Amino acid sequence: MAKIGIFDSGYGGLTILEAIRRELPQYDYLYLGDNARAPYGTHSFDIIYRYTLQAVDYLLNSDCSLVILACNTASAKALRTIQQHDLPLINAERAEGRRANGRPANVLGVIRPTVEAVPAITKTGHVGILATPATVSSESYVLELEKLSVSLFVSQQACPMWVPLIEAGEHQHAGADYFVDLYLREILAKDPQIDTLILGCTHYPLLLPKIAQWIKNNGKRFAAGDIQVISQGYLEAKSLADYLTRHPEYASQLSQGGSCHYLTTENADRFSQSASLFLSSPVLAEHIDLG
Ligand code: DGL
């Protein structure tokens, strides 16, 4: 039987894991945070692709048959190449018995489930994307939103300091206020009609209390109307539940012990401490090396 692997560059994927476990508590999960090499969002395509592939490979060799890239940067920069180029090779090796696990594997991302929710939320049709520099430069959100049948005005804002603040555990402190203010002002200066802000990075929900407070205090000054903020956890959880209903060949492979094991490329104690805070429940992580 197999587990569901959840991958992120660091702690951000925990926001997705938490929502998925709420929706699908019966399955067994393996979380991998590449904290030692985070942030990914300021790296080039080649690096993000290489790091992501190493993590996917590790999870697939650790009894996972389904891997969720709970990272927008990895979804934007690496998912397509992994799905089109690497997965067919990996699955052929699995089928031929050259890998321990012979069952077919798949890798899913977080961008499409988020984009699909947008038309039902925006009233003005003006949407803002807050994301890492790599996700913004990939234009993945813009391209996916263009595929929808509704026409939208999309603005993007790179927030290069948000992931480092969260990885350093500084997101609840006063220093984070400066960068919350900076990026929210910038995106609303691009388009004050925005009524829907997508947190296009799985780390960003950890800043949600500060973002919500900023909108409450400043929204009227910088935006024409009310603003809704979209976090991805719930959307990704619903999308995975739907995927498993449509793909019983994967659902039937999954073990149902309700467990979750945590791996990090950084110090295990440090990860355990921070993850326990983010999840409000005890986490005991194990250190691994990738690549
Ligand atoms: N959580 C990742 C994302 O969703 C952060 C990427 C990074 O490490 O910069 O994009």
Short mmCIF file of N, CA and C and ligand atoms in Angstrom, two decimals, residues 8-9 12-13 38-42 70-74 132 135 163 200-203 232, ligand 1:
data_model
loop_
_atom_site.label_atom_id
_atom_site.label_comp_id
_atom_site.label_asym_id
_atom_site.label_seq_id
_atom_site.Cartn_x
_atom_site.Cartn_y
_atom_site.Cartn_z
N ASP A 8 7.11 20.56 -0.18
CA ASP A 8 7.28 22.02 -0.30
C ASP A 8 8.75 22.36 -0.06
N SER A 9 9.14 23.56 -0.49
CA SER A 9 10.51 24.01 -0.23
C SER A 9 10.77 24.13 1.27
N GLY A 12 5.77 25.98 4.16
CA GLY A 12 4.51 26.43 3.56
C GLY A 12 3.55 25.30 3.25
N GLY A 13 4.08 24.18 2.79
CA GLY A 13 3.22 23.05 2.43
C GLY A 13 2.43 22.51 3.61
N ALA A 38 15.53 26.28 0.97
CA ALA A 38 14.51 27.32 0.80
C ALA A 38 15.15 28.69 1.03
N PRO A 39 14.65 29.76 0.40
CA PRO A 39 13.51 29.77 -0.51
C PRO A 39 13.88 29.33 -1.93
N TYR A 40 12.91 28.70 -2.59
CA TYR A 40 13.08 28.33 -3.99
C TYR A 40 12.77 29.52 -4.91
N GLY A 41 11.88 30.39 -4.44
CA GLY A 41 11.26 31.39 -5.30
C GLY A 41 12.18 32.44 -5.90
N THR A 42 13.44 32.47 -5.45
CA THR A 42 14.38 33.42 -6.04
C THR A 42 15.39 32.71 -6.92
N ALA A 70 3.04 20.87 -2.98
CA ALA A 70 2.33 21.87 -2.18
C ALA A 70 3.14 23.16 -2.18
N CYS A 71 3.60 23.52 -3.35
CA CYS A 71 4.50 24.65 -3.55
C CYS A 71 4.19 25.23 -4.93
N ASN A 72 3.78 26.49 -4.94
CA ASN A 72 3.43 27.13 -6.23
C ASN A 72 4.64 27.28 -7.12
N THR A 73 5.79 27.57 -6.50
CA THR A 73 7.00 27.79 -7.27
C THR A 73 7.40 26.50 -8.01
N ALA A 74 7.35 25.38 -7.30
CA ALA A 74 7.65 24.08 -7.92
C ALA A 74 6.56 23.73 -8.94
N THR A 132 5.79 34.23 -5.24
CA THR A 132 7.25 34.38 -5.23
C THR A 132 7.70 34.95 -6.59
N THR A 135 7.34 32.32 -9.37
CA THR A 135 5.96 32.05 -9.81
C THR A 135 5.46 33.21 -10.66
N VAL A 163 8.56 34.66 2.14
CA VAL A 163 8.99 33.29 2.49
C VAL A 163 10.17 33.33 3.47
N GLY A 200 -0.73 33.16 -3.71
CA GLY A 200 -0.19 32.18 -4.65
C GLY A 200 1.13 31.58 -4.19
N CYS A 201 1.26 31.39 -2.91
CA CYS A 201 2.43 30.73 -2.31
C CYS A 201 1.90 30.08 -1.04
N THR A 202 2.24 28.81 -0.84
CA THR A 202 1.64 28.09 0.29
C THR A 202 2.18 28.54 1.65
N HIS A 203 3.25 29.31 1.64
CA HIS A 203 3.72 29.90 2.91
C HIS A 203 2.80 31.04 3.37
N GLN A 232 -4.99 28.59 -0.33
CA GLN A 232 -5.15 27.42 -1.20
C GLN A 232 -5.50 26.11 -0.51
N1 DGL B 1 5.68 27.54 -0.55
C1 DGL B 1 6.39 27.88 -1.75
C2 DGL B 1 5.39 28.34 -2.80
O1 DGL B 1 4.22 28.01 -2.70
C3 DGL B 1 7.49 28.85 -1.43
C4 DGL B 1 8.58 28.82 -2.44
C5 DGL B 1 9.90 29.35 -1.93
O2 DGL B 1 10.59 28.60 -1.24
O3 DGL B 1 10.24 30.48 -2.28
O4 DGL B 1 5.75 28.98 -3.76
#
